[in-house]
XYZ file of C-alpha atoms in Angstrom:
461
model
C 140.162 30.584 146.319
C 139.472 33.030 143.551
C 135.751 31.226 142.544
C 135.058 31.766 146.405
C 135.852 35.175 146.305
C 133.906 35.954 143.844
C 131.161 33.856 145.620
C 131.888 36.255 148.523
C 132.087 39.159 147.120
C 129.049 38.710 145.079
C 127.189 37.752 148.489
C 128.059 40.901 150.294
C 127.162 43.280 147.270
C 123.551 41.783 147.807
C 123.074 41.979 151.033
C 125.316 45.280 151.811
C 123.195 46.870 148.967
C 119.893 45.295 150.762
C 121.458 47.021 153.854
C 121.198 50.264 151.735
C 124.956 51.191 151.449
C 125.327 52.833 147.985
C 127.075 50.757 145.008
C 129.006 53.755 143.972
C 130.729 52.403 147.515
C 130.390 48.408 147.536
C 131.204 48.084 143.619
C 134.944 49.210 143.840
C 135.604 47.869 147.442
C 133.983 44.383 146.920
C 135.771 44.170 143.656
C 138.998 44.283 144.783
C 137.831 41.993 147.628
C 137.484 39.183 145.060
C 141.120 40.470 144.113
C 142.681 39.792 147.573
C 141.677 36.410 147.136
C 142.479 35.801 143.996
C 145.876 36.941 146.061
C 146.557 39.239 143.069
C 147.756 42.261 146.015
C 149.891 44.233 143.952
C 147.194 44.458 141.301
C 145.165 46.261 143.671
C 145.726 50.100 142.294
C 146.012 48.633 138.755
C 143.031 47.052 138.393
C 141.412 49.417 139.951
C 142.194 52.590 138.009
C 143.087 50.901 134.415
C 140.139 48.086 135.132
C 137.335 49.425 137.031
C 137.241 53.193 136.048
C 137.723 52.272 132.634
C 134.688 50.147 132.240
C 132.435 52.321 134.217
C 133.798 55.587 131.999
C 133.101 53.543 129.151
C 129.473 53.170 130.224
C 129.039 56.223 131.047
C 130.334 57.349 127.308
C 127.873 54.950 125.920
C 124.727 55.536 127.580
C 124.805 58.927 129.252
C 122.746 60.578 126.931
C 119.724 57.902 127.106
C 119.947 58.721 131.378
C 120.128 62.268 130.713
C 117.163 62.815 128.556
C 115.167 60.354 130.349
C 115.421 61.821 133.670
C 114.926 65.390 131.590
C 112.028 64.174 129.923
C 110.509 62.338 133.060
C 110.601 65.665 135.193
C 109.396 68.153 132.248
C 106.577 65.690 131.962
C 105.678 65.913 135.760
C 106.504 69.416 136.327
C 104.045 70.669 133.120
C 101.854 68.633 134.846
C 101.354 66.113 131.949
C 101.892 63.169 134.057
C 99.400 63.843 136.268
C 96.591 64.712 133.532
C 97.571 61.260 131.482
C 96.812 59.720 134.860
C 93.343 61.429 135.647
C 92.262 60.716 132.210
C 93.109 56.965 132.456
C 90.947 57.301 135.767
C 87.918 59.232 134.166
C 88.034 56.972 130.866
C 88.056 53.468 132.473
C 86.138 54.314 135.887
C 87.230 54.429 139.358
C 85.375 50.976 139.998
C 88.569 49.690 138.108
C 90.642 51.298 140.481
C 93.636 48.561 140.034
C 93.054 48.543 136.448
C 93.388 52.077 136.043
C 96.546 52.695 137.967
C 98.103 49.786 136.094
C 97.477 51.452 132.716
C 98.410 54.856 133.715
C 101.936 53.322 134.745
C 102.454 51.976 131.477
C 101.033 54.582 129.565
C 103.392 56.772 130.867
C 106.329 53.937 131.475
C 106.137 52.989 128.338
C 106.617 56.730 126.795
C 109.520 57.023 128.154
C 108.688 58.631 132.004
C 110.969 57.463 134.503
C 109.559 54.886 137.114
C 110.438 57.388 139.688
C 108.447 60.198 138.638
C 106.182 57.603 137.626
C 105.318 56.659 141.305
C 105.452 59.750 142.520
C 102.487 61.423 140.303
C 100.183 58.101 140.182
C 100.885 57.198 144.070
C 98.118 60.320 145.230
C 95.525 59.060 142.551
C 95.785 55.577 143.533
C 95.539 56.156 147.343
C 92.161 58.280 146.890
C 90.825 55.659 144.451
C 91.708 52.810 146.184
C 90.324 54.574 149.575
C 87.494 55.287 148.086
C 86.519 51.652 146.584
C 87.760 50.453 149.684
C 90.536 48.423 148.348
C 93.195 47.594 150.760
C 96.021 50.223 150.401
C 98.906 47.272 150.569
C 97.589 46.437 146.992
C 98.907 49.917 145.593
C 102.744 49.278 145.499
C 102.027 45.867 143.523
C 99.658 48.066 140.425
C 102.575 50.797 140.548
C 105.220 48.278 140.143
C 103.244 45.995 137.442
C 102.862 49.098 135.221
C 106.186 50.639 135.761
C 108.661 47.786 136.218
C 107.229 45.185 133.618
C 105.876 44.853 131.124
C 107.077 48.674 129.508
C 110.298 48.308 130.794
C 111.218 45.167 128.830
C 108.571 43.259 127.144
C 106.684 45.544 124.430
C 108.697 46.931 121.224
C 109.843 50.276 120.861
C 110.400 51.659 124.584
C 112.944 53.646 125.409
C 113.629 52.465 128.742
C 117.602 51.839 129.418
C 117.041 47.990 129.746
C 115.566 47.983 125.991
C 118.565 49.700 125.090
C 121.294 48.176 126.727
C 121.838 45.310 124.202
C 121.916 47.789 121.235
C 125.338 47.682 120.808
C 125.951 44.451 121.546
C 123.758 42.551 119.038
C 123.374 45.478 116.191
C 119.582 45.433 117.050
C 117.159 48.553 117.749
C 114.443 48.760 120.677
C 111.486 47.100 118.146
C 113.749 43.808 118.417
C 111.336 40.891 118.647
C 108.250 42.837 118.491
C 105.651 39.929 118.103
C 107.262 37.969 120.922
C 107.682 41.448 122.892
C 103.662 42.101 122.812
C 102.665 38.620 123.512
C 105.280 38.761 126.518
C 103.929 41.962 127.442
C 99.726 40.630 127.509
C 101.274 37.861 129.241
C 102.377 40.155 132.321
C 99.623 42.777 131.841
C 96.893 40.134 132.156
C 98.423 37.941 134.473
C 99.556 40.780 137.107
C 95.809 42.789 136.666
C 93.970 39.255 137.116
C 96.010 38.389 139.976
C 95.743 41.992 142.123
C 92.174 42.177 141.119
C 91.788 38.518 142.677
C 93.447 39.464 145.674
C 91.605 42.592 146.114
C 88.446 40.645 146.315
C 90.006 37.764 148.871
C 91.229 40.363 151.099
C 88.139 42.597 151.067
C 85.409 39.327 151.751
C 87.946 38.734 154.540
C 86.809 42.220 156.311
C 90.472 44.097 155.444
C 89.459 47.680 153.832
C 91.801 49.982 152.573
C 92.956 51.020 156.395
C 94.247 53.340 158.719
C 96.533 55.602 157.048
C 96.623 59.171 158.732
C 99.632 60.119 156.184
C 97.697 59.331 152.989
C 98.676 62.304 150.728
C 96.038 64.963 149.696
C 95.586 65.046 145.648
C 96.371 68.448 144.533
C 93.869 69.533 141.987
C 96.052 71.953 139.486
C 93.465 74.327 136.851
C 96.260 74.635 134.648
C 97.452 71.179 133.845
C 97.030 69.772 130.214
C 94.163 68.184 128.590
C 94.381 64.444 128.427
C 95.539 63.932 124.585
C 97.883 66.848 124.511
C 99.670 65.623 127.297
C 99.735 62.098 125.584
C 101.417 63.890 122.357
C 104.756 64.100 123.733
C 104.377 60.217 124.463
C 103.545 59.427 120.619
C 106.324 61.515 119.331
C 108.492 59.423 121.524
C 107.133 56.283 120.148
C 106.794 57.061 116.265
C 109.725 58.955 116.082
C 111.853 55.766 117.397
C 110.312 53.894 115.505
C 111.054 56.367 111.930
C 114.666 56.842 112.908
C 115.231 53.067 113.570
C 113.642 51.769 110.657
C 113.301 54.222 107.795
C 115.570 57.529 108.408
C 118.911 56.193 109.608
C 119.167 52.866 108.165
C 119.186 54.745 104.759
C 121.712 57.611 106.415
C 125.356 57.001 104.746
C 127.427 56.797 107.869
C 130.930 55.388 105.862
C 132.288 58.394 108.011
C 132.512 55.979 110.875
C 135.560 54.125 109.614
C 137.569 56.856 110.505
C 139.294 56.342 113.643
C 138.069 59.558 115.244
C 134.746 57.972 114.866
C 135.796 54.932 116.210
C 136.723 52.760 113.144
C 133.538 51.248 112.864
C 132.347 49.187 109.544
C 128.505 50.579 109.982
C 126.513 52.052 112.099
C 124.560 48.849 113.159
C 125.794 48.923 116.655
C 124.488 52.714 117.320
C 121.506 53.229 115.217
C 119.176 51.895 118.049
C 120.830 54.287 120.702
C 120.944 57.196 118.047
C 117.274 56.780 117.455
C 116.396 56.730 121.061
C 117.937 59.986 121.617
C 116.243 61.917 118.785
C 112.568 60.738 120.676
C 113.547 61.556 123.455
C 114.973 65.043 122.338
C 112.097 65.978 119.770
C 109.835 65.132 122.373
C 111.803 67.325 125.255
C 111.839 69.970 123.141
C 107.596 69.423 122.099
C 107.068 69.364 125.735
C 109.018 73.124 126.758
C 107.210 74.540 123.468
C 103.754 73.049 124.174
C 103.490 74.705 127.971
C 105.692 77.870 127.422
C 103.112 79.352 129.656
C 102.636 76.951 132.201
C 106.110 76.619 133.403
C 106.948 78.065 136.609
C 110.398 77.453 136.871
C 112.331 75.906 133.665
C 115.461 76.464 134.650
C 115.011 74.764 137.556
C 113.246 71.473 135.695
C 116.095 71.355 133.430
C 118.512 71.269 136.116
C 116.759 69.142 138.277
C 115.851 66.738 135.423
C 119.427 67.091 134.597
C 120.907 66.007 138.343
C 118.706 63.506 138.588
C 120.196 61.575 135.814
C 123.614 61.056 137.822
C 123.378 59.289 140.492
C 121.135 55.971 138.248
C 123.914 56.170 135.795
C 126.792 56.320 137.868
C 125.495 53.422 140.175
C 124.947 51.681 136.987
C 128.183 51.926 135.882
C 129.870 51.370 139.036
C 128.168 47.926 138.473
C 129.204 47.526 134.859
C 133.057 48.404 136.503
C 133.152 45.915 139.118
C 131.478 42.839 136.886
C 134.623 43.743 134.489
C 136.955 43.614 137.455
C 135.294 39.858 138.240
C 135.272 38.534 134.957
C 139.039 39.483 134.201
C 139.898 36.905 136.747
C 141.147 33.695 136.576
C 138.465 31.969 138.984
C 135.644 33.560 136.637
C 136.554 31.477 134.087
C 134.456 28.382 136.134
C 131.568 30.665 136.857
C 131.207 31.319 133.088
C 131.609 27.310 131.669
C 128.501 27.100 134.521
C 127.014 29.613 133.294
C 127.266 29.006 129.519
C 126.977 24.928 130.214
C 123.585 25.524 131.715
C 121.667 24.526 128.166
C 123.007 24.255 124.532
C 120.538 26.911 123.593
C 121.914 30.317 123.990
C 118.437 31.646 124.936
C 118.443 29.794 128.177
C 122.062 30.225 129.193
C 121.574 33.843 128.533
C 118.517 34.400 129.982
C 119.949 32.329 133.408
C 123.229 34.925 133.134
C 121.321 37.824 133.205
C 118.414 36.986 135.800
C 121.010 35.628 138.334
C 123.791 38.952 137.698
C 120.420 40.879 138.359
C 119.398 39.352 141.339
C 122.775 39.907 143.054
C 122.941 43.352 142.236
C 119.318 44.399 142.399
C 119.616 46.555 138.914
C 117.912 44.844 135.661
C 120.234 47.646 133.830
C 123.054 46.892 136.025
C 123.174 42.966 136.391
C 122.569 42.982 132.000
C 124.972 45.013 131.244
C 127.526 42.825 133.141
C 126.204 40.006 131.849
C 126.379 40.704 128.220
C 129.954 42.950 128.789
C 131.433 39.677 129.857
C 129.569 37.070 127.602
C 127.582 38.881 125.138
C 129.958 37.851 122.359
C 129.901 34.304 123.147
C 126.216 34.711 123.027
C 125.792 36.080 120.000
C 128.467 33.621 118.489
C 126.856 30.561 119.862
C 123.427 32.265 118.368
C 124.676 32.734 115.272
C 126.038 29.020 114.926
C 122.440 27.738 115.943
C 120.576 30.030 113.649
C 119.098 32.369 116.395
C 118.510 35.834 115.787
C 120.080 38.461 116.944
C 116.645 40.582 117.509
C 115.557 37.235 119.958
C 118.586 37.435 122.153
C 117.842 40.886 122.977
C 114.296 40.123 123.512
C 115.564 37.513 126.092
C 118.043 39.779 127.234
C 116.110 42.680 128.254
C 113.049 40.619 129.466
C 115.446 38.552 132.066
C 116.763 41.830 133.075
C 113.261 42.670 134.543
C 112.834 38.903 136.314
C 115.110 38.608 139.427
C 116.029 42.196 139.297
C 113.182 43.127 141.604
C 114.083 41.369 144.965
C 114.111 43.341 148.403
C 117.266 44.629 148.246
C 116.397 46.646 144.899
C 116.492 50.560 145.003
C 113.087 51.312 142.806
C 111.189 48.348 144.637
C 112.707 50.502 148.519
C 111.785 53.524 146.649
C 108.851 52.841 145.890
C 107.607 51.568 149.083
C 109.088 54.638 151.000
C 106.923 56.523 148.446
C 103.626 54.705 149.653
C 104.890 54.746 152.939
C 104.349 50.707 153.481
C 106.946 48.300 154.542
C 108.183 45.091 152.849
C 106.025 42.753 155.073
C 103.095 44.695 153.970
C 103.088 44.885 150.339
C 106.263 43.121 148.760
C 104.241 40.004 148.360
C 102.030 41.302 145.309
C 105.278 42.987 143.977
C 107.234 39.615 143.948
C 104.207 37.985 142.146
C 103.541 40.687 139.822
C 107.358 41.807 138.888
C 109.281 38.701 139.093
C 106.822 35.418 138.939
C 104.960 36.687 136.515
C 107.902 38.325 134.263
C 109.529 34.846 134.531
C 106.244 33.080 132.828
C 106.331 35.787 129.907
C 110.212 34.638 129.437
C 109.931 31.050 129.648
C 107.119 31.195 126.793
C 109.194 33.508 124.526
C 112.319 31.118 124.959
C 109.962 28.381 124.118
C 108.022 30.453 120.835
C 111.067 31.732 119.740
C 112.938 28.305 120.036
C 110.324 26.643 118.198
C 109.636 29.748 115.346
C 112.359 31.651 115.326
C 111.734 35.817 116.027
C 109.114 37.611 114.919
């Protein structure tokens, strides 16, 4: 009865989140669902308070401050109107006749600098309508470049982004976000080439078929702003991002003495493996915040207000995040777990596999690459990393495999950025979630099963 609650429980948290009732809700509700049937009723208020709350504070101690200067350095980028400039160069310097390759790279240009998805969408979206209208490319096609630039192969695949799912297994495996790098680059052609072959492909089917770009009365006007930023001082804040990572990560804290962090207040720590990666992220992202308010001191019109608005729109991703985090502790403290995790763990010897399997089926279910890893390593990262260590694996490759199976299932109809981001184009599923699916999870799932199979065979590099 417990393994079928879970089962349950797991069920509705997909489809009530696909029904667009907010996990903030589901996570606690559902989790003492699988409770009741584990018939564990006076553990109810227990488990909830000393359980739930306590993973999901935990969470939110941990990785607050990579949410919070994201979101800060996301809308400081779109509100100097940097963003938009990055994406009108990209335009200007490959050629509108590229039209899908263009608002591909301008994704993961910005994407990969550390520009949330959201604001992402929102500046690119206006380009890509005009340029698509204009080349006459159907407009279903737009969601699919949008989501293969923002939710791929920068969000998991190339070293040194900052995005929260290259992050997350940090602590976990004492690695930093340039884990893997060869195997991250060759993963991230993989998707890049694949995803721009494929649209491109379509884009000619569809148009020799007679469909043109449509009928679409509520196609936003592109606002053309006199003061925004030339194209490679808007980029800057992106390299400082980048190289600055990179320098913290690899050169400046490594050789830090941090023997401080054996004192309990500190945690009682033997080294500061576990947090360098996290501690480097931050100082990007903060160098680069502060860059940004410097570099268009005149051009603000309201910093207060980006600040604050950055600022809020940091909480609700990390809370619903950590809701998850919460409720996949609840499920794996009980006793019907246990069979879910031998499954889980028997699927292969090799830890890649099992892991990778773990993580793309915990982020199908909840719809959250962040969410559905971080329960997934929370519950079994240490057997992971023990049964790695045992075979010889390194630790960089399991994060590699980690954050790349994150971005796989994750993207199924239910997810919130995938919803988002068709509200934001104003198309519906039927439309245009077909060259999402092929582009965010078919695709993404190629690019994993060839770095299990290079890093199997060669180790990590």
């Amino acid at each position: 009865m417990g393994t079928l609650g879970i089962l349950i429980s797991l069920a509705l948290l997909m489809y009530l989140a696909y029904r667009g009732i907010n996990v903030l809700i589901l996570a606690p509700l559902l989790a003492l669902l699988a409770l009741l049937f584990a018939g564990d009723i006076a553990l109810l208020l227990p488990t909830y308070t000393q359980v739930f709350m306590k993973a999901m504070g935990g969470y939110v101690i941990q990785f607050f401050p990579l949410f919070l200067l994201g979101a800060l350095f996301g809308k400081l980028m779109d509100d100097s109107g940097s963003a938009r400039a990055i994406a009108h160069g990209i335009v200007a310097k490959v050629g509108s006749e590229r039209a899908i390759l263009a608002i591909v790279l301008a994704c993961g240009i910005l994407t990969y600098g550390g520009v949330s998805l959201f604001v992402v969408a929102f500046a690119v979206y206006p380009i890509g309508a005009a340029l698509f209208r204009e080349a006459g490319i159907p407009k279903r096609l737009i969601p699919g470049a949008i989501a293969l630039g923002s939710f791929t192969f920068t969000m998991t695949a190339l070293p040194g982004t900052p995005a929260i799912q290259n992050a997350i297994p940090n602590p976990f495996f004492g690695t930093d976000a340039f884990a893997a790098p060869g195997l991250g680059v060759i993963a991230g052609l993989i998707m890049f080439g694949l995803g721009t072959w494929w649209l491109t492909a379509q884009s000619r089917k569809l148009m020799a078929a007679g469909e043109g770009y449509g009928e679409h009365r509520d196609d936003p006007v592109v606002e053309e702003r006199r003061d925004i930023p030339g194209f490679w001082l808007a980029l800057l804040p992106i390299f400082v991002v980048i190289a600055l990572n990179f320098l913290m990560a690899k050169q400046i804290l490594p050789a830090v003495d941090t023997s401080y962090l054996a004192k309990p207040e500190y945690g009682g720590l033997q080294d500061a493996k576990s947090l360098i990666g996290i501690w480097s992220i931050i100082v990007a992202l903060g160098a680069a915040i502060v860059l940004l308010i410097a570099m268009h001191w005149k051009r603000w019109m309201d910093l207060k207000k980006s600040v604050n608005d950055g600022a809020f729109g940091s909480m609700l991703p990390i809370l619903n995040t950590a809701a998850e985090v919460g409720y996949g502790t609840v499920i794996a403290s009980l006793a019907g777990f246990v069979i879910i995790r031998d499954l889980v763990l028997g699927v292969s010897s090799n830890p890649l596999i099992s892991e990778a399997v773990a993580v793309n089926i915990l982020a199908g279910i909840t719809g959250s690459a962040s969410g559905g890893m971080s329960i997934a390593l929370k519950t079994l990262g240490a057997q992971y990393l023990e049964m790695a260590n045992a075979a010889g694996i390194s630790p960089e490759l399991l994060h590699r495999v980690a954050a790349m199976a994150s971005g796989c299932m994750d993207t199924l109809p239910h997810n919130g950025a995938v919803i988002s981001l068709l509200a934001i184009c104003k198309l519906t599923h039927r439309e245009s979630y077909k060259f999402i699916f092929v582009n965010t999870v078919a695709f993404p799932l190629v690019a994993l099963v060839v770095v299990i199979t290079l890093g199997t065979l060669f180790g990590s590099f």
